[in-house]
Amino acid sequence: MGQRSEGGTAGARAAGGTEMSYGSDALQKLDFWRSPQDKAPLVIFVHGGGWKRGDKNNATGQSKAPHYRAQGYAFASINYRLVPDATVEQQASDVAAAVAYLRSNARQLGIDPDRIVLMGHSAGAHLSALVGTDPAYLQKAGLPLSALKGVIPLDGAAYDVPAQMKEGAAIMGDTYAQAFGLDPARQRALSPYWHAPSPNAPAFLILHVDREDGARQSAALADALRKSGTAVKLQAFEGKGLRGHMEINRKLGEADYPATPVVDAWLREVFGE
């Protein structure tokens, strides 16, 4: 999100997943990679794309699924309905519905329903953080916030939507207006930052690269979550602007990418391994 960021979500196709439907709409589908182990922790990925584009097949990156399976985890990458045919509220509901679907099928899929982490990049970082801070979405899907062990937002820049639209949306202004509208009350309602004082998922790992708006928004969300007593780790990585924004998504899971061992260590901690 932010400075031309949402155009940078495409990458190599993630191969080998089994496609499943978690709803009746054509976009309410996910790809699932079973773990080599039974009752495995699960990492669920939410793609970016400015809330209006992107796809589980080309915006996940090649390395995440094989890497997390090698760690003993199951992995899923989800699609969700897109703006303007759907609202951001419906997108967050889709993310929660996908979590509920996977959790309800845990035995058949070989996953531990009590060890699930939600990860998202860019617009997907916003949606993941929103589902992890506003309990309404998981509640609508029949789940408490404790259904998530944690959330990993990757280089988002719309955690505080009104502030982003005022301070950092010179290039992305039309995309933000299409997604969030012009009503400040709705913008706040769709902002993880403004939900941080309420109950949250138990732990957050907020990662960003060297982008002014992404760094600012990530730090603000981390501070707000800490004030509520939520466990937060905030970490910056090298990578300028759009190139860095793309790299943190495309390269996460590669052994020599600096964010990979950071995420691995955090997942071991929250999964209790």
Short mmCIF file of C-alpha atoms in Angstrom, two decimals:
data_model
loop_
_atom_site.label_atom_id
_atom_site.label_comp_id
_atom_site.label_asym_id
_atom_site.label_seq_id
_atom_site.Cartn_x
_atom_site.Cartn_y
_atom_site.Cartn_z
CA MET A 1 0.00 0.00 0.00
CA GLY A 2 1.13 3.59 -0.18
CA GLN A 3 3.52 4.84 -2.80
CA ARG A 4 2.54 2.88 -5.90
CA SER A 5 2.83 -0.19 -3.75
CA GLU A 6 -0.25 -2.10 -4.69
CA GLY A 7 0.90 -2.67 -8.24
CA GLY A 8 3.80 -4.70 -6.88
CA THR A 9 2.14 -7.88 -5.71
CA ALA A 10 2.61 -10.15 -8.73
CA GLY A 11 5.20 -12.89 -8.52
CA ALA A 12 5.94 -16.43 -9.55
CA ARG A 13 3.11 -18.90 -9.23
CA ALA A 14 2.97 -20.89 -6.02
CA ALA A 15 2.74 -24.51 -7.18
CA GLY A 16 1.27 -27.65 -5.71
CA GLY A 17 -1.65 -26.45 -3.61
CA THR A 18 -5.06 -28.11 -3.58
CA GLU A 19 -7.86 -25.67 -4.41
CA MET A 20 -10.87 -25.58 -2.10
CA SER A 21 -14.00 -23.42 -1.87
CA TYR A 22 -14.84 -21.75 1.44
CA GLY A 23 -17.91 -19.96 0.02
CA SER A 24 -20.23 -19.87 -2.98
CA ASP A 25 -18.62 -16.97 -4.87
CA ALA A 26 -16.06 -17.81 -7.56
CA LEU A 27 -13.39 -15.86 -5.64
CA GLN A 28 -14.12 -17.50 -2.29
CA LYS A 29 -11.45 -20.12 -2.84
CA LEU A 30 -8.12 -21.04 -1.32
CA ASP A 31 -5.11 -23.21 -2.10
CA PHE A 32 -4.01 -25.58 0.66
CA TRP A 33 -0.68 -27.33 1.17
CA ARG A 34 -0.85 -30.15 3.68
CA SER A 35 1.95 -30.52 6.18
CA PRO A 36 4.10 -33.67 6.21
CA GLN A 37 3.10 -33.91 9.88
CA ASP A 38 -0.31 -34.50 11.41
CA LYS A 39 -2.06 -31.92 13.59
CA ALA A 40 0.30 -29.31 12.20
CA PRO A 41 0.23 -25.56 12.82
CA LEU A 42 -1.23 -23.57 9.92
CA VAL A 43 -0.06 -20.35 8.23
CA ILE A 44 -2.76 -18.63 6.15
CA PHE A 45 -1.63 -16.02 3.59
CA VAL A 46 -3.74 -13.10 2.27
CA HIS A 47 -2.52 -11.53 -0.98
CA GLY A 48 -2.28 -7.83 -1.77
CA GLY A 49 -3.37 -5.84 -4.79
CA GLY A 50 -4.95 -2.57 -3.71
CA TRP A 51 -8.14 -4.38 -2.62
CA LYS A 52 -9.07 -4.54 -6.33
CA ARG A 53 -6.61 -7.02 -7.88
CA GLY A 54 -4.24 -9.83 -7.00
CA ASP A 55 -4.72 -13.57 -6.81
CA LYS A 56 -3.65 -16.53 -4.68
CA ASN A 57 -1.92 -18.05 -7.71
CA ASN A 58 0.45 -15.22 -8.57
CA ALA A 59 0.73 -12.99 -5.50
CA THR A 60 1.90 -15.46 -2.87
CA GLY A 61 5.53 -15.94 -3.89
CA GLN A 62 7.13 -19.27 -4.74
CA SER A 63 8.96 -19.87 -1.49
CA LYS A 64 6.37 -19.59 1.29
CA ALA A 65 4.48 -22.85 0.77
CA PRO A 66 7.52 -25.17 0.49
CA HIS A 67 9.38 -23.34 3.24
CA TYR A 68 6.60 -23.50 5.82
CA ARG A 69 5.86 -27.13 4.94
CA ALA A 70 9.54 -27.83 5.57
CA GLN A 71 9.10 -26.28 9.02
CA GLY A 72 6.32 -28.81 9.67
CA TYR A 73 3.45 -26.40 9.06
CA ALA A 74 0.47 -26.50 6.73
CA PHE A 75 0.05 -23.49 4.45
CA ALA A 76 -2.94 -21.88 2.75
CA SER A 77 -3.25 -18.93 0.36
CA ILE A 78 -6.70 -17.41 -0.02
CA ASN A 79 -8.60 -15.42 -2.57
CA TYR A 80 -11.29 -12.95 -1.57
CA ARG A 81 -13.86 -10.88 -3.43
CA LEU A 82 -12.47 -7.68 -4.93
CA VAL A 83 -13.41 -4.00 -5.02
CA PRO A 84 -15.56 -2.60 -6.63
CA ASP A 85 -17.76 -5.71 -6.81
CA ALA A 86 -17.28 -6.21 -3.07
CA THR A 87 -16.59 -3.90 -0.14
CA VAL A 88 -13.57 -3.99 2.14
CA GLU A 89 -15.94 -5.11 4.89
CA GLN A 90 -16.88 -8.11 2.74
CA GLN A 91 -13.21 -8.81 2.03
CA ALA A 92 -12.44 -8.97 5.75
CA SER A 93 -15.46 -11.23 6.18
CA ASP A 94 -14.04 -13.47 3.45
CA VAL A 95 -10.71 -13.72 5.28
CA ALA A 96 -12.53 -14.69 8.49
CA ALA A 97 -14.69 -17.19 6.60
CA ALA A 98 -11.59 -18.84 5.15
CA VAL A 99 -10.12 -19.15 8.65
CA ALA A 100 -13.38 -20.71 9.86
CA TYR A 101 -13.50 -23.13 6.92
CA LEU A 102 -9.97 -24.38 7.50
CA ARG A 103 -10.50 -24.62 11.23
CA SER A 104 -13.74 -26.56 10.85
CA ASN A 105 -12.00 -29.04 8.54
CA ALA A 106 -8.92 -29.34 10.70
CA ARG A 107 -9.12 -33.09 11.26
CA GLN A 108 -9.44 -33.92 7.55
CA LEU A 109 -6.68 -31.46 6.63
CA GLY A 110 -4.27 -32.61 9.32
CA ILE A 111 -4.04 -29.23 11.03
CA ASP A 112 -4.20 -28.11 14.65
CA PRO A 113 -7.24 -25.79 14.89
CA ASP A 114 -5.71 -24.05 17.90
CA ARG A 115 -2.46 -23.08 16.17
CA ILE A 116 -3.30 -20.77 13.26
CA VAL A 117 -1.43 -17.63 12.18
CA LEU A 118 -2.73 -15.14 9.63
CA MET A 119 -0.16 -13.49 7.34
CA GLY A 120 -0.84 -10.85 4.67
CA HIS A 121 1.05 -8.57 2.31
CA SER A 122 0.13 -4.97 1.44
CA ALA A 123 -3.67 -4.80 1.17
CA GLY A 124 -3.59 -8.32 2.59
CA ALA A 125 -1.56 -6.99 5.53
CA HIS A 126 -4.35 -4.48 6.18
CA LEU A 127 -7.06 -7.16 5.94
CA SER A 128 -5.13 -9.55 8.18
CA ALA A 129 -4.56 -6.86 10.78
CA LEU A 130 -8.21 -5.79 10.59
CA VAL A 131 -9.44 -9.34 11.20
CA GLY A 132 -6.95 -9.61 14.07
CA THR A 133 -8.10 -6.40 15.78
CA ASP A 134 -11.83 -6.06 15.07
CA PRO A 135 -13.54 -9.10 16.61
CA ALA A 136 -16.71 -8.58 14.53
CA TYR A 137 -15.35 -10.43 11.49
CA LEU A 138 -14.32 -13.63 13.24
CA GLN A 139 -17.44 -13.48 15.42
CA LYS A 140 -19.59 -13.39 12.28
CA ALA A 141 -17.77 -16.55 11.18
CA GLY A 142 -18.48 -18.16 14.56
CA LEU A 143 -14.98 -17.72 16.00
CA PRO A 144 -13.34 -15.74 18.80
CA LEU A 145 -10.20 -13.68 18.25
CA SER A 146 -8.35 -16.40 20.15
CA ALA A 147 -8.90 -18.64 17.10
CA LEU A 148 -5.78 -16.91 15.80
CA LYS A 149 -2.45 -17.41 17.53
CA GLY A 150 -1.12 -14.33 15.81
CA VAL A 151 -0.95 -12.04 12.79
CA ILE A 152 2.00 -11.18 10.50
CA PRO A 153 1.34 -8.02 8.45
CA LEU A 154 3.96 -7.56 5.71
CA ASP A 155 4.67 -3.97 4.64
CA GLY A 156 1.18 -2.54 4.89
CA ALA A 157 0.48 1.19 4.88
CA ALA A 158 -3.25 1.50 5.61
CA TYR A 159 -3.52 0.50 9.24
CA ASP A 160 -4.80 4.01 10.04
CA VAL A 161 -6.85 4.73 6.92
CA PRO A 162 -7.76 8.39 7.61
CA ALA A 163 -4.13 9.26 8.35
CA GLN A 164 -2.88 7.42 5.27
CA MET A 165 -5.40 9.12 3.01
CA LYS A 166 -4.34 12.48 4.41
CA GLU A 167 -0.57 11.97 4.59
CA GLY A 168 0.55 9.29 2.19
CA ALA A 169 -1.91 8.78 -0.62
CA ALA A 170 -0.76 11.26 -3.23
CA ILE A 171 -0.22 8.49 -5.78
CA MET A 172 -2.63 5.90 -4.41
CA GLY A 173 -5.43 8.34 -3.60
CA ASP A 174 -7.93 6.98 -6.11
CA THR A 175 -7.34 3.40 -4.94
CA TYR A 176 -7.85 4.37 -1.30
CA ALA A 177 -10.98 6.38 -2.11
CA GLN A 178 -12.42 3.46 -4.09
CA ALA A 179 -11.73 1.05 -1.24
CA PHE A 180 -12.54 3.17 1.81
CA GLY A 181 -14.74 6.00 0.57
CA LEU A 182 -14.73 9.52 1.96
CA ASP A 183 -16.61 9.01 5.23
CA PRO A 184 -14.11 9.39 8.12
CA ALA A 185 -16.24 7.18 10.37
CA ARG A 186 -16.10 4.30 7.87
CA GLN A 187 -12.39 4.87 7.34
CA ARG A 188 -11.78 4.54 11.10
CA ALA A 189 -14.03 1.47 11.28
CA LEU A 190 -11.80 -0.18 8.67
CA SER A 191 -8.55 0.79 10.42
CA PRO A 192 -6.71 -1.76 12.57
CA TYR A 193 -5.10 1.17 14.41
CA TRP A 194 -8.48 2.37 15.64
CA HIS A 195 -9.41 -1.13 16.83
CA ALA A 196 -6.16 -1.71 18.69
CA PRO A 197 -7.62 -0.71 22.11
CA SER A 198 -10.22 -3.48 21.81
CA PRO A 199 -9.46 -7.21 22.23
CA ASN A 200 -6.93 -8.41 19.66
CA ALA A 201 -5.31 -11.58 18.41
CA PRO A 202 -2.70 -12.54 21.00
CA ALA A 203 0.47 -11.59 19.10
CA PHE A 204 1.59 -9.52 16.11
CA LEU A 205 4.80 -9.57 14.07
CA ILE A 206 4.75 -6.34 12.02
CA LEU A 207 7.38 -6.18 9.28
CA HIS A 208 8.14 -3.36 6.86
CA VAL A 209 10.79 -2.17 4.43
CA ASP A 210 12.20 1.29 3.77
CA ARG A 211 9.03 3.07 2.68
CA GLU A 212 8.07 6.23 4.52
CA ASP A 213 4.35 5.57 4.81
CA GLY A 214 4.73 1.85 5.50
CA ALA A 215 7.28 2.50 8.25
CA ARG A 216 5.15 5.24 9.82
CA GLN A 217 1.96 3.22 9.74
CA SER A 218 3.64 0.04 11.01
CA ALA A 219 5.19 1.86 13.98
CA ALA A 220 1.88 3.54 14.84
CA LEU A 221 0.01 0.23 14.81
CA ALA A 222 2.69 -1.43 16.93
CA ASP A 223 2.51 1.37 19.50
CA ALA A 224 -1.28 1.23 19.65
CA LEU A 225 -1.27 -2.55 20.11
CA ARG A 226 1.37 -2.38 22.84
CA LYS A 227 -0.72 0.15 24.75
CA SER A 228 -3.55 -2.39 24.77
CA GLY A 229 -1.26 -5.06 26.20
CA THR A 230 -0.98 -7.05 22.98
CA ALA A 231 2.37 -8.74 22.33
CA VAL A 232 4.04 -7.03 19.37
CA LYS A 233 7.33 -7.32 17.56
CA LEU A 234 8.11 -4.62 14.99
CA GLN A 235 11.05 -5.01 12.62
CA ALA A 236 12.33 -3.12 9.60
CA PHE A 237 14.23 -4.64 6.68
CA GLU A 238 16.27 -3.18 3.85
CA GLY A 239 14.50 -2.56 0.59
CA LYS A 240 13.57 0.78 -0.94
CA GLY A 241 10.11 1.78 -2.07
CA LEU A 242 8.19 -0.42 -4.46
CA ARG A 243 11.12 -2.78 -5.08
CA GLY A 244 11.48 -3.51 -1.38
CA HIS A 245 7.73 -3.78 -1.02
CA MET A 246 7.68 -6.49 -3.69
CA GLU A 247 10.76 -8.28 -2.35
CA ILE A 248 9.46 -8.83 1.18
CA ASN A 249 6.54 -10.73 -0.33
CA ARG A 250 8.35 -12.53 -3.13
CA LYS A 251 11.45 -13.51 -1.12
CA LEU A 252 9.96 -14.43 2.24
CA GLY A 253 10.71 -18.11 2.73
CA GLU A 254 14.04 -17.96 0.89
CA ALA A 255 16.82 -19.04 3.26
CA ASP A 256 19.05 -16.04 2.52
CA TYR A 257 16.31 -13.39 2.82
CA PRO A 258 16.75 -11.65 6.21
CA ALA A 259 13.06 -11.70 7.16
CA THR A 260 12.79 -15.49 6.78
CA PRO A 261 14.60 -16.51 10.01
CA VAL A 262 12.83 -13.71 11.91
CA VAL A 263 9.43 -15.06 10.91
CA ASP A 264 10.55 -18.64 11.58
CA ALA A 265 11.67 -17.82 15.13
CA TRP A 266 8.46 -15.91 15.86
CA LEU A 267 6.28 -18.76 14.55
CA ARG A 268 8.12 -21.28 16.72
CA GLU A 269 7.44 -19.08 19.72
CA VAL A 270 3.73 -18.48 19.11
CA PHE A 271 3.12 -22.09 18.06
CA GLY A 272 4.85 -23.25 21.25
CA GLU A 273 7.52 -25.32 19.54
#
